[in-house]
PDB file of C-alpha atoms in Angstrom:
ATOM      1  CA  MET A   1     126.176  51.520 140.967  1.00  0.00           C
ATOM      2  CA  ARG A   2     129.270  53.181 139.657  1.00  0.00           C
ATOM      3  CA  ILE A   3     128.802  55.676 136.841  1.00  0.00           C
ATOM      4  CA  THR A   4     131.808  55.924 134.545  1.00  0.00           C
ATOM      5  CA  ASN A   5     132.923  59.067 132.741  1.00  0.00           C
ATOM      6  CA  MET A   6     131.820  57.462 129.472  1.00  0.00           C
ATOM      7  CA  SER A   7     128.318  56.869 130.869  1.00  0.00           C
ATOM      8  CA  LYS A   8     128.149  60.473 132.013  1.00  0.00           C
ATOM      9  CA  LYS A   9     129.088  61.678 128.541  1.00  0.00           C
ATOM     10  CA  ILE A  10     126.442  59.482 126.920  1.00  0.00           C
ATOM     11  CA  PHE A  11     123.852  60.661 129.432  1.00  0.00           C
ATOM     12  CA  LEU A  12     124.701  64.325 128.835  1.00  0.00           C
ATOM     13  CA  SER A  13     124.622  63.779 125.072  1.00  0.00           C
ATOM     14  CA  MET A  14     121.123  62.298 125.326  1.00  0.00           C
ATOM     15  CA  ILE A  15     119.955  65.271 127.435  1.00  0.00           C
ATOM     16  CA  LEU A  16     121.397  67.665 124.842  1.00  0.00           C
ATOM     17  CA  MET A  17     119.664  65.829 121.979  1.00  0.00           C
ATOM     18  CA  MET A  18     116.327  65.933 123.811  1.00  0.00           C
ATOM     19  CA  TRP A  19     116.746  69.674 124.408  1.00  0.00           C
ATOM     20  CA  VAL A  20     117.375  70.252 120.691  1.00  0.00           C
ATOM     21  CA  VAL A  21     114.253  68.288 119.752  1.00  0.00           C
ATOM     22  CA  VAL A  22     112.004  70.006 122.315  1.00  0.00           C
ATOM     23  CA  VAL A  23     113.309  73.554 122.008  1.00  0.00           C
ATOM     24  CA  CYS A  24     114.657  73.866 118.497  1.00  0.00           C
ATOM     25  CA  GLU A  25     112.197  71.784 116.456  1.00  0.00           C
ATOM     26  CA  PRO A  26     109.192  74.075 117.046  1.00  0.00           C
ATOM     27  CA  ALA A  27     111.303  77.033 115.978  1.00  0.00           C
ATOM     28  CA  ILE A  28     112.390  75.205 112.826  1.00  0.00           C
ATOM     29  CA  SER A  29     108.801  74.206 112.065  1.00  0.00           C
ATOM     30  CA  GLN A  30     107.642  77.762 112.622  1.00  0.00           C
ATOM     31  CA  VAL A  31     110.173  79.053 110.086  1.00  0.00           C
ATOM     32  CA  LYS A  32     109.135  76.453 107.542  1.00  0.00           C
ATOM     33  CA  ARG A  33     105.440  77.349 107.912  1.00  0.00           C
ATOM     34  CA  GLU A  34     105.966  81.100 107.683  1.00  0.00           C
ATOM     35  CA  LYS A  35     103.574  82.620 105.158  1.00  0.00           C
ATOM     36  CA  VAL A  36     104.899  84.486 102.157  1.00  0.00           C
ATOM     37  CA  LYS A  37     103.891  88.132 102.510  1.00  0.00           C
ATOM     38  CA  TRP A  38     100.839  89.148 100.454  1.00  0.00           C
ATOM     39  CA  VAL A  39     101.350  92.544  98.802  1.00  0.00           C
ATOM     40  CA  PRO A  40      98.199  94.088  97.271  1.00  0.00           C
ATOM     41  CA  SER A  41      98.768  95.808  93.917  1.00  0.00           C
ATOM     42  CA  THR A  42      97.333  99.094  92.702  1.00  0.00           C
ATOM     43  CA  ILE A  43      95.517  98.703  89.379  1.00  0.00           C
ATOM     44  CA  LYS A  44      94.373 101.831  87.531  1.00  0.00           C
ATOM     45  CA  GLY A  45      94.369 103.741  90.825  1.00  0.00           C
ATOM     46  CA  ILE A  46      92.476 101.098  92.845  1.00  0.00           C
ATOM     47  CA  THR A  47      94.133  99.139  95.666  1.00  0.00           C
ATOM     48  CA  PRO A  48      92.255  96.195  97.248  1.00  0.00           C
ATOM     49  CA  GLY A  49      91.900  96.701 100.996  1.00  0.00           C
ATOM     50  CA  LYS A  50      92.265 100.489 100.740  1.00  0.00           C
ATOM     51  CA  SER A  51      90.206 101.971  97.896  1.00  0.00           C
ATOM     52  CA  LYS A  52      86.458 102.401  98.249  1.00  0.00           C
ATOM     53  CA  TYR A  53      83.322 102.125  96.141  1.00  0.00           C
ATOM     54  CA  LYS A  54      83.331 105.876  95.491  1.00  0.00           C
ATOM     55  CA  ASP A  55      86.903 105.635  94.147  1.00  0.00           C
ATOM     56  CA  VAL A  56      85.833 103.025  91.598  1.00  0.00           C
ATOM     57  CA  ILE A  57      82.942 105.208  90.417  1.00  0.00           C
ATOM     58  CA  ARG A  58      85.171 108.277  90.270  1.00  0.00           C
ATOM     59  CA  LEU A  59      87.855 106.546  88.199  1.00  0.00           C
ATOM     60  CA  PHE A  60      85.765 104.194  86.046  1.00  0.00           C
ATOM     61  CA  GLY A  61      82.342 105.821  85.933  1.00  0.00           C
ATOM     62  CA  LYS A  62      78.981 104.113  86.266  1.00  0.00           C
ATOM     63  CA  PRO A  63      79.352 100.335  85.936  1.00  0.00           C
ATOM     64  CA  ASP A  64      77.570  98.338  83.242  1.00  0.00           C
ATOM     65  CA  TYR A  65      76.598  95.867  85.933  1.00  0.00           C
ATOM     66  CA  GLU A  66      76.087  96.317  89.656  1.00  0.00           C
ATOM     67  CA  GLY A  67      74.618  93.606  91.819  1.00  0.00           C
ATOM     68  CA  GLU A  68      74.596  92.221  95.319  1.00  0.00           C
ATOM     69  CA  ALA A  69      76.137  88.861  96.093  1.00  0.00           C
ATOM     70  CA  ILE A  70      74.880  86.721  98.949  1.00  0.00           C
ATOM     71  CA  ASP A  71      76.802  84.823 101.571  1.00  0.00           C
ATOM     72  CA  CYS A  72      76.421  81.209 100.429  1.00  0.00           C
ATOM     73  CA  GLY A  73      77.473  80.019 103.861  1.00  0.00           C
ATOM     74  CA  SER A  74      74.690  81.858 105.650  1.00  0.00           C
ATOM     75  CA  GLU A  75      72.751  79.746 108.154  1.00  0.00           C
ATOM     76  CA  ASP A  76      69.516  81.503 107.220  1.00  0.00           C
ATOM     77  CA  LEU A  77      68.977  80.255 103.671  1.00  0.00           C
ATOM     78  CA  GLU A  78      65.584  81.940 103.322  1.00  0.00           C
ATOM     79  CA  GLU A  79      67.018  85.382 104.058  1.00  0.00           C
ATOM     80  CA  PRO A  80      70.763  85.154 103.366  1.00  0.00           C
ATOM     81  CA  SER A  81      72.794  88.186 104.348  1.00  0.00           C
ATOM     82  CA  VAL A  82      74.171  90.452 101.635  1.00  0.00           C
ATOM     83  CA  THR A  83      77.919  90.695 102.038  1.00  0.00           C
ATOM     84  CA  VAL A  84      79.391  92.202  98.872  1.00  0.00           C
ATOM     85  CA  ILE A  85      78.605  94.347  95.869  1.00  0.00           C
ATOM     86  CA  GLU A  86      79.867  93.301  92.434  1.00  0.00           C
ATOM     87  CA  LEU A  87      80.666  95.907  89.786  1.00  0.00           C
ATOM     88  CA  GLY A  88      81.356  95.034  86.161  1.00  0.00           C
ATOM     89  CA  TYR A  89      82.521  96.992  83.107  1.00  0.00           C
ATOM     90  CA  LYS A  90      82.095  95.719  79.526  1.00  0.00           C
ATOM     91  CA  GLN A  91      84.633  97.955  77.824  1.00  0.00           C
ATOM     92  CA  ASP A  92      88.064  96.449  77.268  1.00  0.00           C
ATOM     93  CA  LEU A  93      90.820  98.379  79.038  1.00  0.00           C
ATOM     94  CA  LYS A  94      94.560  98.122  78.572  1.00  0.00           C
ATOM     95  CA  ILE A  95      95.891  96.978  81.912  1.00  0.00           C
ATOM     96  CA  GLU A  96      99.592  96.198  82.283  1.00  0.00           C
ATOM     97  CA  GLY A  97      99.801  96.087  78.495  1.00  0.00           C
ATOM     98  CA  VAL A  98      96.941  93.604  78.064  1.00  0.00           C
ATOM     99  CA  LEU A  99      93.326  94.213  76.994  1.00  0.00           C
ATOM    100  CA  ALA A 100      90.843  92.967  79.589  1.00  0.00           C
ATOM    101  CA  ARG A 101      87.414  93.572  81.048  1.00  0.00           C
ATOM    102  CA  ILE A 102      87.538  94.652  84.650  1.00  0.00           C
ATOM    103  CA  GLY A 103      85.323  93.974  87.647  1.00  0.00           C
ATOM    104  CA  PHE A 104      85.358  94.799  91.341  1.00  0.00           C
ATOM    105  CA  VAL A 105      84.043  93.274  94.557  1.00  0.00           C
ATOM    106  CA  VAL A 106      83.205  95.748  97.312  1.00  0.00           C
ATOM    107  CA  ASP A 107      82.355  94.972 100.933  1.00  0.00           C
ATOM    108  CA  ASP A 108      78.742  95.973 101.524  1.00  0.00           C
ATOM    109  CA  GLU A 109      79.373  97.379 105.010  1.00  0.00           C
ATOM    110  CA  THR A 110      82.774  99.077 104.762  1.00  0.00           C
ATOM    111  CA  ARG A 111      82.448  99.932 101.029  1.00  0.00           C
ATOM    112  CA  ILE A 112      86.100  98.933 100.652  1.00  0.00           C
ATOM    113  CA  VAL A 113      87.239  97.094  97.508  1.00  0.00           C
ATOM    114  CA  SER A 114      88.277  93.548  98.374  1.00  0.00           C
ATOM    115  CA  SER A 115      89.216  92.319  94.887  1.00  0.00           C
ATOM    116  CA  ILE A 116      89.753  93.313  91.267  1.00  0.00           C
ATOM    117  CA  SER A 117      89.065  90.801  88.497  1.00  0.00           C
ATOM    118  CA  LEU A 118      90.363  90.826  84.924  1.00  0.00           C
ATOM    119  CA  TYR A 119      88.893  88.738  82.118  1.00  0.00           C
ATOM    120  CA  PHE A 120      90.699  88.259  78.817  1.00  0.00           C
ATOM    121  CA  LYS A 121      89.355  87.294  75.397  1.00  0.00           C
ATOM    122  CA  GLU A 122      92.230  84.925  74.814  1.00  0.00           C
ATOM    123  CA  MET A 123      95.092  84.036  77.108  1.00  0.00           C
ATOM    124  CA  THR A 124      96.925  80.797  77.814  1.00  0.00           C
ATOM    125  CA  LYS A 125      98.865  79.816  80.889  1.00  0.00           C
ATOM    126  CA  GLU A 126     102.105  80.337  78.961  1.00  0.00           C
ATOM    127  CA  ASP A 127     100.987  83.809  77.869  1.00  0.00           C
ATOM    128  CA  ALA A 128     100.207  84.734  81.468  1.00  0.00           C
ATOM    129  CA  ILE A 129     103.603  83.551  82.717  1.00  0.00           C
ATOM    130  CA  LYS A 130     105.374  85.579  80.010  1.00  0.00           C
ATOM    131  CA  ILE A 131     103.451  88.698  81.080  1.00  0.00           C
ATOM    132  CA  TYR A 132     103.388  88.314  84.866  1.00  0.00           C
ATOM    133  CA  GLY A 133     106.613  86.400  85.441  1.00  0.00           C
ATOM    134  CA  THR A 134     107.717  83.108  86.942  1.00  0.00           C
ATOM    135  CA  ASP A 135     107.592  84.108  90.612  1.00  0.00           C
ATOM    136  CA  TYR A 136     104.442  82.094  91.304  1.00  0.00           C
ATOM    137  CA  TYR A 137     103.282  79.091  93.325  1.00  0.00           C
ATOM    138  CA  VAL A 138     100.919  76.422  92.010  1.00  0.00           C
ATOM    139  CA  ILE A 139      97.831  75.438  94.008  1.00  0.00           C
ATOM    140  CA  THR A 140      95.389  72.833  92.680  1.00  0.00           C
ATOM    141  CA  ARG A 141      91.636  72.779  93.100  1.00  0.00           C
ATOM    142  CA  SER A 142      91.839  69.915  95.592  1.00  0.00           C
ATOM    143  CA  ASP A 143      94.293  71.979  97.664  1.00  0.00           C
ATOM    144  CA  TYR A 144      91.901  74.930  97.635  1.00  0.00           C
ATOM    145  CA  TYR A 145      88.452  73.296  97.772  1.00  0.00           C
ATOM    146  CA  ASN A 146      87.167  70.421  99.903  1.00  0.00           C
ATOM    147  CA  SER A 147      84.385  68.798  97.855  1.00  0.00           C
ATOM    148  CA  THR A 148      83.178  66.790 100.882  1.00  0.00           C
ATOM    149  CA  THR A 149      82.662  69.712 103.243  1.00  0.00           C
ATOM    150  CA  ARG A 150      82.204  72.224 100.396  1.00  0.00           C
ATOM    151  CA  GLU A 151      84.590  74.559 102.128  1.00  0.00           C
ATOM    152  CA  TYR A 152      87.348  76.678 100.592  1.00  0.00           C
ATOM    153  CA  ALA A 153      90.827  76.847 102.038  1.00  0.00           C
ATOM    154  CA  SER A 154      93.093  79.857 101.522  1.00  0.00           C
ATOM    155  CA  LEU A 155      95.464  80.701  98.707  1.00  0.00           C
ATOM    156  CA  CYS A 156      98.176  81.592 101.206  1.00  0.00           C
ATOM    157  CA  VAL A 157     101.549  80.022 100.448  1.00  0.00           C
ATOM    158  CA  TYR A 158     104.534  79.343 102.677  1.00  0.00           C
ATOM    159  CA  GLU A 159     108.263  79.931 102.496  1.00  0.00           C
ATOM    160  CA  SER A 160     108.832  76.173 102.438  1.00  0.00           C
ATOM    161  CA  GLN A 161     106.890  75.775  99.180  1.00  0.00           C
ATOM    162  CA  LYS A 162     108.773  75.831  95.896  1.00  0.00           C
ATOM    163  CA  ARG A 163     108.153  78.560  93.363  1.00  0.00           C
ATOM    164  CA  ASN A 164     107.436  77.903  89.716  1.00  0.00           C
ATOM    165  CA  GLN A 165     107.014  74.162  90.269  1.00  0.00           C
ATOM    166  CA  GLU A 166     104.873  72.254  87.801  1.00  0.00           C
ATOM    167  CA  VAL A 167     102.524  69.683  89.315  1.00  0.00           C
ATOM    168  CA  LYS A 168     100.795  66.721  87.733  1.00  0.00           C
ATOM    169  CA  VAL A 169      97.028  67.138  87.897  1.00  0.00           C
ATOM    170  CA  ASP A 170      94.023  65.347  86.444  1.00  0.00           C
ATOM    171  CA  GLY A 171      90.708  66.805  85.297  1.00  0.00           C
ATOM    172  CA  SER A 172      89.198  66.915  88.789  1.00  0.00           C
ATOM    173  CA  ASP A 173      92.072  69.078  90.053  1.00  0.00           C
ATOM    174  CA  TYR A 174      91.266  71.987  87.750  1.00  0.00           C
ATOM    175  CA  PRO A 175      91.154  74.892  87.812  1.00  0.00           C
ATOM    176  CA  ILE A 176      94.675  75.344  89.079  1.00  0.00           C
ATOM    177  CA  TYR A 177      95.851  78.614  90.587  1.00  0.00           C
ATOM    178  CA  LEU A 178      99.083  80.442  89.829  1.00  0.00           C
ATOM    179  CA  VAL A 179      99.576  82.470  92.997  1.00  0.00           C
ATOM    180  CA  TYR A 180     101.751  85.611  92.958  1.00  0.00           C
ATOM    181  CA  PRO A 181     102.020  86.822  96.596  1.00  0.00           C
ATOM    182  CA  GLN A 182     104.315  89.752  95.763  1.00  0.00           C
ATOM    183  CA  LYS A 183     101.718  91.028  93.282  1.00  0.00           C
ATOM    184  CA  GLY A 184      98.777  90.212  95.560  1.00  0.00           C
ATOM    185  CA  MET A 185      97.067  88.203  92.841  1.00  0.00           C
ATOM    186  CA  PHE A 186      96.307  84.776  91.429  1.00  0.00           C
ATOM    187  CA  ILE A 187      95.424  83.394  87.997  1.00  0.00           C
ATOM    188  CA  GLN A 188      92.851  80.644  87.399  1.00  0.00           C
ATOM    189  CA  VAL A 189      93.772  78.171  84.659  1.00  0.00           C
ATOM    190  CA  ARG A 190      91.405  75.655  83.020  1.00  0.00           C
ATOM    191  CA  ASP A 191      92.269  72.096  82.057  1.00  0.00           C
ATOM    192  CA  ASP A 192      92.759  73.205  78.421  1.00  0.00           C
ATOM    193  CA  ASN A 193      95.508  75.572  79.608  1.00  0.00           C
ATOM    194  CA  THR A 194      93.464  78.741  79.003  1.00  0.00           C
ATOM    195  CA  VAL A 195      93.088  81.451  81.620  1.00  0.00           C
ATOM    196  CA  MET A 196      89.679  81.803  83.303  1.00  0.00           C
ATOM    197  CA  GLY A 197      90.547  85.080  84.973  1.00  0.00           C
ATOM    198  CA  LEU A 198      93.037  87.034  87.005  1.00  0.00           C
ATOM    199  CA  PHE A 199      92.246  88.338  90.473  1.00  0.00           C
ATOM    200  CA  TYR A 200      93.964  90.972  92.602  1.00  0.00           C
ATOM    201  CA  THR A 201      92.881  90.677  96.247  1.00  0.00           C
ATOM    202  CA  ASP A 202      93.423  92.407  99.562  1.00  0.00           C
ATOM    203  CA  LYS A 203      94.565  89.175 101.245  1.00  0.00           C
ATOM    204  CA  CYS A 204      95.321  85.550 100.439  1.00  0.00           C
ATOM    205  CA  ASN A 205      92.902  83.939 102.904  1.00  0.00           C
ATOM    206  CA  MET A 206      89.678  85.018 101.216  1.00  0.00           C
TER     207      MET A 206
END
């Protein structure tokens, strides 16, 4: 069978297209799924992932509350393993210009602070955005929590996701999370648009 120059060109074009799909598509997909870098913040001298229990006590004094939290996913339900220590302070502190009560979660083994929590008397979603900026990503409860398996996903976001994009949610999708990777924090928002709390963490995949 005689192969014409036109047939050769078509054949070579098909080979080239297949090479692009096989070689280039994974690279494109990889770029699209690249995580946005999580940058832990330093709040009142404490940095999640670096500071330790002793640093919290040195800077904030004896906590009003200190308790151990159990690993809810432990296989041994009768004797669940202690994984973290929670520290709470009742006094309102001015943090980034806003009055809030502060709390800390510390790893029981390493004694390193894994998260800082702030609780406000009154704050709406709009108030929070005015204070902390518009460089956030929205994650809904259904994105973060699987009610069937009772497992939590991560709050990591990707370069392909759009910033500052409002999403339509119903009551079952609350709370929603405003995630600020460059500040290493996220804000929980109730269905009435009020803020439940703000959390600075050492990483996004908690």
